[in-house]
XYZ file of C-alpha atoms in Angstrom:
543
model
C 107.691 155.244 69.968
C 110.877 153.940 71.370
C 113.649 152.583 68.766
C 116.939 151.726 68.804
C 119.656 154.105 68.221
C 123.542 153.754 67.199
C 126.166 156.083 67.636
C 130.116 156.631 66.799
C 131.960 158.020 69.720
C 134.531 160.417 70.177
C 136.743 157.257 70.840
C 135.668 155.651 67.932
C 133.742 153.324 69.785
C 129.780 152.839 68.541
C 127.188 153.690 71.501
C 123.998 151.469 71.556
C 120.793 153.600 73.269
C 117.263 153.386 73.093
C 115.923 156.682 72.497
C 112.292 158.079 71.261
C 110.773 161.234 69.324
C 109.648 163.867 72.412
C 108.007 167.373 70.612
C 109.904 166.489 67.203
C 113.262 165.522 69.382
C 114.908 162.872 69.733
C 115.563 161.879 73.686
C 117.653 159.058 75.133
C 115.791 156.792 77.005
C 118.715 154.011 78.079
C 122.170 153.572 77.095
C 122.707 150.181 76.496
C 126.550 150.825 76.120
C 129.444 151.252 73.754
C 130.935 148.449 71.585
C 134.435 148.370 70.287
C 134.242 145.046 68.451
C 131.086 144.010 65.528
C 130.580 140.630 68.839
C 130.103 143.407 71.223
C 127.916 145.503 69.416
C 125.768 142.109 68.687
C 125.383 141.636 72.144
C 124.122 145.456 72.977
C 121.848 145.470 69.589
C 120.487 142.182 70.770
C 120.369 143.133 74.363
C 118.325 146.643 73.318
C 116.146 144.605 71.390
C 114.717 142.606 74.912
C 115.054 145.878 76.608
C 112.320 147.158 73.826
C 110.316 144.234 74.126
C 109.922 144.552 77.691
C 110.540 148.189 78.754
C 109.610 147.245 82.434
C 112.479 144.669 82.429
C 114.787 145.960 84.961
C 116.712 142.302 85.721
C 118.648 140.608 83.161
C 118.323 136.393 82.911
C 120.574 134.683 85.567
C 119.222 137.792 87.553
C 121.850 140.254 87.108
C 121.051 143.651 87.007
C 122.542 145.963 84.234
C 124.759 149.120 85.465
C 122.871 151.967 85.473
C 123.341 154.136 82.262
C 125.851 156.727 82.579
C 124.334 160.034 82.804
C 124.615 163.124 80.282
C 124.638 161.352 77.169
C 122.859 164.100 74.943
C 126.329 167.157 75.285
C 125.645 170.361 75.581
C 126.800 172.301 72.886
C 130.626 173.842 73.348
C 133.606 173.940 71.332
C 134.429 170.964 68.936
C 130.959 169.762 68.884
C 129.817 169.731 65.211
C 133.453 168.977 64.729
C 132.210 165.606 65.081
C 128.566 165.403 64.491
C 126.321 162.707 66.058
C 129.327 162.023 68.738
C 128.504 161.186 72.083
C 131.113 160.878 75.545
C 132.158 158.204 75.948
C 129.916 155.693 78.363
C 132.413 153.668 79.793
C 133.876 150.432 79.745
C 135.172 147.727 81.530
C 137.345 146.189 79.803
C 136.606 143.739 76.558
C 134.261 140.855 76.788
C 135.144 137.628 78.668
C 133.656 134.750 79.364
C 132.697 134.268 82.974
C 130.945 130.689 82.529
C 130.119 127.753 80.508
C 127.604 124.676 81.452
C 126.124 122.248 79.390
C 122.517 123.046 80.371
C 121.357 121.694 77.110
C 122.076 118.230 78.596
C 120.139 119.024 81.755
C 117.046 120.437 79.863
C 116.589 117.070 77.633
C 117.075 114.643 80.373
C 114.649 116.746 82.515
C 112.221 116.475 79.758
C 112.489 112.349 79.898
C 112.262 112.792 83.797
C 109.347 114.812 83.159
C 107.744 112.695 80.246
C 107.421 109.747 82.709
C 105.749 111.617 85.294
C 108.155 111.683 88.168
C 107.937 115.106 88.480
C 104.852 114.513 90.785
C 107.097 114.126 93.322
C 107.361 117.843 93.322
C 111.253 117.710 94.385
C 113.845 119.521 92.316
C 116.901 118.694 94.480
C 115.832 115.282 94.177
C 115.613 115.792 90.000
C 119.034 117.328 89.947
C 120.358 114.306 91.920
C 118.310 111.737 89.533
C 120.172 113.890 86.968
C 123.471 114.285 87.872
C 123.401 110.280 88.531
C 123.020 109.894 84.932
C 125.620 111.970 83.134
C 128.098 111.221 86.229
C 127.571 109.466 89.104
C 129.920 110.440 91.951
C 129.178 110.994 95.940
C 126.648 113.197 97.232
C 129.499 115.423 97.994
C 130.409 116.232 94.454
C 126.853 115.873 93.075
C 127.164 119.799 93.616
C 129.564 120.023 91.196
C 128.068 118.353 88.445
C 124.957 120.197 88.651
C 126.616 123.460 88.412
C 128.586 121.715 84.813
C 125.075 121.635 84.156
C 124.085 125.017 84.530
C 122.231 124.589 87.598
C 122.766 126.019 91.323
C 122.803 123.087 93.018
C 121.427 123.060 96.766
C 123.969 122.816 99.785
C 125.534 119.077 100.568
C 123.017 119.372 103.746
C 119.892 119.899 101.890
C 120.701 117.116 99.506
C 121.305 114.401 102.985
C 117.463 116.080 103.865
C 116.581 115.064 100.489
C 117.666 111.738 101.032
C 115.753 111.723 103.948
C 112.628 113.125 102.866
C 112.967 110.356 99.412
C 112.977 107.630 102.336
C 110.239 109.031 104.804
C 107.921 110.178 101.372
C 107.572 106.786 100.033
C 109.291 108.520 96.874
C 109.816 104.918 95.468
C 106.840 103.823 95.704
C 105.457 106.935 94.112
C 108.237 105.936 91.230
C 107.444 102.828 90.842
C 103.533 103.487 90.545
C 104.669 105.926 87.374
C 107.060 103.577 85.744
C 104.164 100.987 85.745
C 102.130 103.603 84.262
C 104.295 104.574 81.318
C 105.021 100.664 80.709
C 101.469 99.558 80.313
C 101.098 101.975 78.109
C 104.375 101.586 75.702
C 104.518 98.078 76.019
C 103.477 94.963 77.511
C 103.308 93.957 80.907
C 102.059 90.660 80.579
C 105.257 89.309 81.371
C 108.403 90.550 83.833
C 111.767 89.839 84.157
C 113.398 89.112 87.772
C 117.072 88.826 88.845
C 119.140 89.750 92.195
C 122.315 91.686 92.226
C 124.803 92.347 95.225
C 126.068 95.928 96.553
C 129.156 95.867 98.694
C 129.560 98.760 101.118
C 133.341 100.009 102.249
C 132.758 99.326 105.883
C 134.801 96.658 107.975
C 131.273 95.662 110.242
C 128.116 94.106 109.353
C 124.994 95.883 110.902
C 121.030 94.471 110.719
C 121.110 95.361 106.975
C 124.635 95.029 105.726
C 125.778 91.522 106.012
C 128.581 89.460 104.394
C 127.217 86.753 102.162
C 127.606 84.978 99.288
C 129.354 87.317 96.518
C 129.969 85.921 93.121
C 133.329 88.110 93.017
C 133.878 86.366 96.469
C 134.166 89.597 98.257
C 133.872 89.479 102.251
C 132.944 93.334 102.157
C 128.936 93.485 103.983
C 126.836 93.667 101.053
C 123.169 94.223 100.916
C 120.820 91.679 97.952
C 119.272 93.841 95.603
C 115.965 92.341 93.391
C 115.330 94.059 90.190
C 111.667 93.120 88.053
C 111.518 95.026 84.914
C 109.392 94.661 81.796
C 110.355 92.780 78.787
C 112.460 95.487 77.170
C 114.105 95.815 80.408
C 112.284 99.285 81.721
C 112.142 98.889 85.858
C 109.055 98.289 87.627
C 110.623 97.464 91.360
C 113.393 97.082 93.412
C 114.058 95.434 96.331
C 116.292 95.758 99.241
C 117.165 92.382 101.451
C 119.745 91.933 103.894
C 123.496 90.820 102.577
C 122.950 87.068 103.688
C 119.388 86.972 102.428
C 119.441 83.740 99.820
C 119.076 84.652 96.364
C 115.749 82.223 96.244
C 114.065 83.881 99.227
C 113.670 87.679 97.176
C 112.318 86.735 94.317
C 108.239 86.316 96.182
C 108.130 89.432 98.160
C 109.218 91.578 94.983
C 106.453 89.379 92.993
C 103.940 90.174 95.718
C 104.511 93.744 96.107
C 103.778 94.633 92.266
C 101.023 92.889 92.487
C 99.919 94.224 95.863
C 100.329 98.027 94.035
C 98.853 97.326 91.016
C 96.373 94.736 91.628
C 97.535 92.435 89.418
C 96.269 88.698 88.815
C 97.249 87.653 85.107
C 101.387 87.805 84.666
C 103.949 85.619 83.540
C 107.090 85.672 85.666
C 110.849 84.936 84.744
C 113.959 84.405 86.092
C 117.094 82.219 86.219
C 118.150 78.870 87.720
C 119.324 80.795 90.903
C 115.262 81.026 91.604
C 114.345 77.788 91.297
C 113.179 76.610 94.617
C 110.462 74.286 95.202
C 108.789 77.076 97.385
C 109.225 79.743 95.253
C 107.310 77.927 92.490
C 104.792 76.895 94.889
C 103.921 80.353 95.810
C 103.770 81.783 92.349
C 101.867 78.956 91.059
C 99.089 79.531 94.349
C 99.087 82.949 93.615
C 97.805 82.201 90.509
C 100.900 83.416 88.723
C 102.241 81.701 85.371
C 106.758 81.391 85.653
C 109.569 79.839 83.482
C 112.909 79.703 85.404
C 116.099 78.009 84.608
C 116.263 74.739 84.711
C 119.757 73.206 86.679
C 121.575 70.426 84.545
C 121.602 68.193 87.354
C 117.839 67.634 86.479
C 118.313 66.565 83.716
C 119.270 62.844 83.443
C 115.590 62.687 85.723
C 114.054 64.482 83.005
C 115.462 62.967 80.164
C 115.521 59.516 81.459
C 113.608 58.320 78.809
C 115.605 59.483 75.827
C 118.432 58.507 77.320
C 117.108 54.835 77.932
C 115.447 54.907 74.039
C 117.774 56.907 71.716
C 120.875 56.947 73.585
C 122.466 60.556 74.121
C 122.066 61.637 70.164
C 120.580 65.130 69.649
C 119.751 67.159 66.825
C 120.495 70.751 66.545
C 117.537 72.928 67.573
C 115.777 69.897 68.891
C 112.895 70.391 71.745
C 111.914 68.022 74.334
C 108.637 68.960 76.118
C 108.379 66.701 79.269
C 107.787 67.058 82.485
C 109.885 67.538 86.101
C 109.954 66.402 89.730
C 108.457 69.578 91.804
C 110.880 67.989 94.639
C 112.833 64.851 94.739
C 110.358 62.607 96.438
C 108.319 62.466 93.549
C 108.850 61.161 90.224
C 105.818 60.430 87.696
C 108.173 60.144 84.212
C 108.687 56.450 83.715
C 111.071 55.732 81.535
C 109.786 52.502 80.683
C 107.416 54.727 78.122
C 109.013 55.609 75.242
C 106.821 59.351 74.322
C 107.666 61.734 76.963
C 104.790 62.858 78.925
C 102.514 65.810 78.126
C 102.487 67.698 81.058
C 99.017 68.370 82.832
C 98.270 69.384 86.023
C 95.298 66.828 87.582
C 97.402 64.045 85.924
C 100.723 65.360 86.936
C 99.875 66.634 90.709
C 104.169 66.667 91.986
C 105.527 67.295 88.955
C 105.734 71.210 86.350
C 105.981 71.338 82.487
C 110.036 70.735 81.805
C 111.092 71.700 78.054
C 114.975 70.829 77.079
C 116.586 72.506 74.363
C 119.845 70.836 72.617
C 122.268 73.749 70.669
C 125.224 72.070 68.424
C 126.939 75.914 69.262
C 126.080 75.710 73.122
C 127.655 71.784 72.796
C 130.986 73.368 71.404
C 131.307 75.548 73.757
C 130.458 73.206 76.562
C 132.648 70.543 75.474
C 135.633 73.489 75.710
C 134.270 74.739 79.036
C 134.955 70.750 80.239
C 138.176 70.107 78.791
C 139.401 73.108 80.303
C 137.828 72.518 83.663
C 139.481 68.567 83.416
C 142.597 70.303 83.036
C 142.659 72.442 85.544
C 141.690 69.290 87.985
C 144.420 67.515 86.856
C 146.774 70.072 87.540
C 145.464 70.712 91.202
C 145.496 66.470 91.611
C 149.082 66.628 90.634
C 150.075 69.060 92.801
C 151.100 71.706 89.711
C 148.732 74.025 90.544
C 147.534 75.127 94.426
C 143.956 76.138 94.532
C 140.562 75.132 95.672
C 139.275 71.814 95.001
C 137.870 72.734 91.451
C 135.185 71.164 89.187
C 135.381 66.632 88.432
C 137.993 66.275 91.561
C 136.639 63.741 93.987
C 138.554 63.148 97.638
C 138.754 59.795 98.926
C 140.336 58.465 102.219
C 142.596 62.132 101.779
C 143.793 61.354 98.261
C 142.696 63.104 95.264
C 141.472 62.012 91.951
C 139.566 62.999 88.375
C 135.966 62.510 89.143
C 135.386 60.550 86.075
C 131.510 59.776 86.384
C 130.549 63.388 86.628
C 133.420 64.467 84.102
C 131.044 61.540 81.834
C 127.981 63.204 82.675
C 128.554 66.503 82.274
C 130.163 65.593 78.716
C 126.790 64.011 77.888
C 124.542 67.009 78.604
C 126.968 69.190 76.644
C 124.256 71.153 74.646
C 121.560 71.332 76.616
C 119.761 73.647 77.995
C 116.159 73.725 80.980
C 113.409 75.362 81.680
C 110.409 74.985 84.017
C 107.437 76.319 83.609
C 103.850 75.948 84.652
C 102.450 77.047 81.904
C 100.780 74.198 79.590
C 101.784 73.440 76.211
C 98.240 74.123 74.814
C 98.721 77.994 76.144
C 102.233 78.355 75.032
C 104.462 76.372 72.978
C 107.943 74.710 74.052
C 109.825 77.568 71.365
C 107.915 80.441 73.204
C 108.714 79.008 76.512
C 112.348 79.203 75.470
C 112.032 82.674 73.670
C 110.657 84.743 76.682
C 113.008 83.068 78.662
C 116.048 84.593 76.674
C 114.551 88.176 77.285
C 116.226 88.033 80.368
C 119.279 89.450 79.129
C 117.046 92.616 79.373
C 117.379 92.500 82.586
C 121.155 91.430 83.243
C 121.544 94.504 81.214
C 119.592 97.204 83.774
C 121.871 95.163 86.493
C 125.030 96.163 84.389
C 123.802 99.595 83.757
C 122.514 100.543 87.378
C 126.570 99.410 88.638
C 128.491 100.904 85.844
C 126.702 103.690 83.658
C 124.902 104.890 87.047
C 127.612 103.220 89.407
C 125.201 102.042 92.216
C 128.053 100.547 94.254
C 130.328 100.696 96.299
C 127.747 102.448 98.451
C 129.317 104.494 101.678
C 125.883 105.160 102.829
C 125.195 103.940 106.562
C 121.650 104.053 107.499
C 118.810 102.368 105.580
C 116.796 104.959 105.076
C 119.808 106.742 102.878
C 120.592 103.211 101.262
C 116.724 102.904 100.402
C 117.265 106.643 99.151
C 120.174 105.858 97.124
C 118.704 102.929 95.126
C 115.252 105.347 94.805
C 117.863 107.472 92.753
C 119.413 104.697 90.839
C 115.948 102.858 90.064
C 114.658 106.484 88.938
C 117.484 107.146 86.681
C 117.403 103.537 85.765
C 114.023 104.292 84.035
C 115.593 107.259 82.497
C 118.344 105.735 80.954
C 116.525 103.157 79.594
C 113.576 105.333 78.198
C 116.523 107.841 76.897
C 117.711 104.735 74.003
C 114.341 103.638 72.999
C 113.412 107.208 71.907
C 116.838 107.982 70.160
C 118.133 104.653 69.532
C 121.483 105.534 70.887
C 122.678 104.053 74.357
C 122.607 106.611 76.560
C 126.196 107.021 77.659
C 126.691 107.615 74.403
C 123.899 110.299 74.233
C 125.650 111.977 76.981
C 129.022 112.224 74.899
C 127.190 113.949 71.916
C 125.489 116.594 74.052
C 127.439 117.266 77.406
C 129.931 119.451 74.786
C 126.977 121.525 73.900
C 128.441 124.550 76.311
C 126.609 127.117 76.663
C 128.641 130.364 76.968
C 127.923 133.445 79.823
C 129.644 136.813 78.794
C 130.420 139.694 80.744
C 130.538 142.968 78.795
C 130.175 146.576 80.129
C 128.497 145.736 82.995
C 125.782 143.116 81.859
C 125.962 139.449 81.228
C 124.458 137.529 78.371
C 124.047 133.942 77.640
C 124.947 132.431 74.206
C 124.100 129.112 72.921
C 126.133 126.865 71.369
C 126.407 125.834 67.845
C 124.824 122.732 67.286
C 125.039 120.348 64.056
C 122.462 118.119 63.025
C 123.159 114.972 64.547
C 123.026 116.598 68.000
C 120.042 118.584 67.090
C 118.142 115.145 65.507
C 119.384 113.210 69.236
C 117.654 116.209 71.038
C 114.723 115.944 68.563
C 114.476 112.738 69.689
C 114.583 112.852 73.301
C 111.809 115.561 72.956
C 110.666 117.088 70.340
C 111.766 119.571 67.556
C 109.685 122.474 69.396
C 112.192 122.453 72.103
C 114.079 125.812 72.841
C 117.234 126.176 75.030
């Protein structure tokens, strides 16, 4: 039976062997090799105790293999030799232990275990995992993805086998795949009933437009091409789909299409869609409503004296804090059935209402406040541009007549008397879902606005220097994958997760070269890091 075996050198160094009983004799099977330090002679005891668990191991982990044992251990006896009993020549050395390498693969191995959780390794594409990855803990260009990978322990493929991965995400339908597993693990953590829809822009550094890249409208009023991105997630904010329109697609024109395609995967029929006043087109609620789909959207303040018409003519423009007004809305300006002869707002009802949607207003004493700042500031800054102390573009309540500028005073009035309130449109009737409801799922939005802010700063979607569509369609496959990671990552530990990656990308764990083999050391890890990667997956983890 084999067994471990230490012995002092002649140099005073201690010689780790594995060695077993042969006729009543001791005979040495392997020298492991010689430590001169108690950390070296860790490492040898711990490395002859895999070489005794496995005696056929002949490759090391990372795949290194050991230097062959140096030969004539067991000296023939000659002069000085029971001057020092037990002592062995010396095996050799090269040099003291270093450190040849550190990664954080602990990092790698719990967000691989999310990426796993949700299914997406069904793709069956680990250069596309390691860029999902590496998107996460540091987005940067395809070009240095490399780089980060090998921080994380891992040998990344070349920069040309990550462009064919690109590819081959494009051509492999890889986001529909993804988005047909994200559905998956939402309908079963959560509810579905209801999805959240808002557009983005992604500006490209490029000086021309192309069929997909196209200047358009840019809140940051860039002139950069830009593509329109549409983002539906669930109501915690966990991505279903994403869209991809050209740069000077209107806002109002995306939101169907992405509708339609979940539905289209997932055969879907029952759902309540929502999204902001930028949607609100009477098309776009035409087509949800035929396709049987239930939506609240923003409501724009310039409905409002139509919708309010009555309270305005009856109680004058006095609100209450927290009050609710459930009326009704013009589906397009042609019609209007809300006379404001009648004193109780109508109860909206389709057959009796045929060109008009449930409208509920909201007044906020908080939102007035801030409103009422919003339009003294605003009639300042006209001012200053009618009196020629400021230069800029015609802003907010200035009115041009016959060349000469002046304070817009009726819509300065106006705007000053719907200070406070707040629209939605729905077509969803108040005997299904009350006016507060209404208002509360449209406030999960921010859900949302959130992914939007996450997907261009955490994961850095833009600015994008991809050229062809197939590698832009790629791209946002990656973001929209480690979208769902990042925001499955928080919900399990609770922590956002660029903050998860600060706790655990200093995890490092340590390679060491000693006398010819090299052995990999964890890192120490306390017990908030070990209760995050508890978390993420599970105590039973090992690294």
């Amino acid at each position: 039976m084999a067994f471990i075996r230490r012995v002092r050198t002649a140099s005073g160094a201690t010689a780790v062997q594995i060695a077993e009983y042969v006729r009543g004799r001791q005979r040495i099977v392997e020298h492991v090799g010689s430590a001169h330090t108690e950390a070296e002679l860790g490492m040898l005891l711990q490395r002859a105790r895999e070489l005794l668990e496995n005696p056929a191991q002949g490759v090391l982990e990372l795949g290194v293999e050991p230097t062959p044992p140096v030969k004539g251990l067991i000296v023939p006896a000659g002069p000085g030799l029971f001057e020092a009993a037990g002592a062995v020549t010396p095996a050799g050395r090269d040099g003291p232990g270093r450190v040849v390498g550190t990664d954080s693969r602990i990092l790698f191995d719990a967000l691989a275990g999310v990426f796993t959780a949700l299914g997406f390794d069904g793709v069956g594409d680990e250069v596309f995992r390691g860029l999902v990855i590496a998107r996460i803990v540091e987005p940067t260009s395809l070009l240095d993805a490399g780089r980060v990978l090998r921080d994380l322990g891992r040998l990344p493929a070349s920069y040309a086998t990550m462009k064919r991965t690109l590819n081959r995400a494009a051509k492999g339908n890889y986001r529909d795949r993804i988005a047909t597993w994200c559905f998956q693990h939402a309908r079963t953590s959560g509810d579905i009933s209801l999805v959240l829809y808002d557009v983005t822009t992604l500006y490209f550094e490029a000086e021309k437009e192309d069929e997909l890249r196209k200047v358009g409208y840019s809140k940051e009023r860039r002139v950069d091409p830009q593509i329109v991105v549409g983002l539906l997630v669930g109501r915690g904010g966990f991505p279903l789909e994403i869209g991809c329109f050209e740069g000077n697609k209107a806002e109002t024109a995306t939101i169907v299409p992405i509708i339609k395609q979940l539905q289209a995967r997932h055969n879907l029929t029952d759902m309540v869609v929502v999204a902001d006043a930028g949607m609100l087109s009477a098309g776009n609620l035409r087509e949800l409503d035929e396709a049987n789909l239930r939506f609240i959207v923003g409501s724009r303040m310039t409905k409002a004296p139509t919708d309010l018409a009555s309270h305005f003519r009856w109680r004058g423009d006095a609100f209450t804090d927290g009050q609710l007004i459930d009326t009704i809305t013009p589906r397009t300006g042609h019609t209007n059935e809300n006379s404001p002869d009648l004193r109780a707002e109508p109860v909206w009802d389709p057959p009796t209402h045929p060109g008009s949607w449930r409208a509920v207003w909201a007044y906020s004493r908080k939102r007035a406040v801030r409103d009422a700042t919003t339009f003294t500031a605003q009639e300042n800054r006209a001012r200053e541009v009618i009196e020629g102390q400021k230069a800029a573009r015609v802003p907010r309540f200035v009115k041009t007549t016959g060349g000469k500028r002046s304070l817009d005073d009726t819509s300065l009035t106006r705007a000053r008397q719907l200070a406070g309130l707040k629209g939605y449109v729905t077509n969803i009737p108040a005997t299904v879902m009350p006016a507060a409801d209404v208002i509360g799922s449209y406030h999960d939005l921010w859900h949302v606005e959130q992914s939007f802010r996450m997907s261009k700063t955490d994961l850095r979607a833009r600015p994008m220097f991809h050229r062809t569509r197939d590698a832009i369609e790629a791209h946002l496959t990656i973001v929209f994958t480690a979208l769902a990671i990042s925001r499955t990552v928080p919900n399990r530990t609770g922590l956002a997760v660029a903050n998860v990656i600060k706790q655990l990308r200093p995890l490092r764990s340590a390679t060491i070269a000693i006398n010819g083999t090299k052995q990999r050391f964890a890192p120490d890890i306390s017990t908030e890091q070990q209760a995050i990667l508890d978390a993420i997956h599970g105590p039973k983890v090992t690294h």
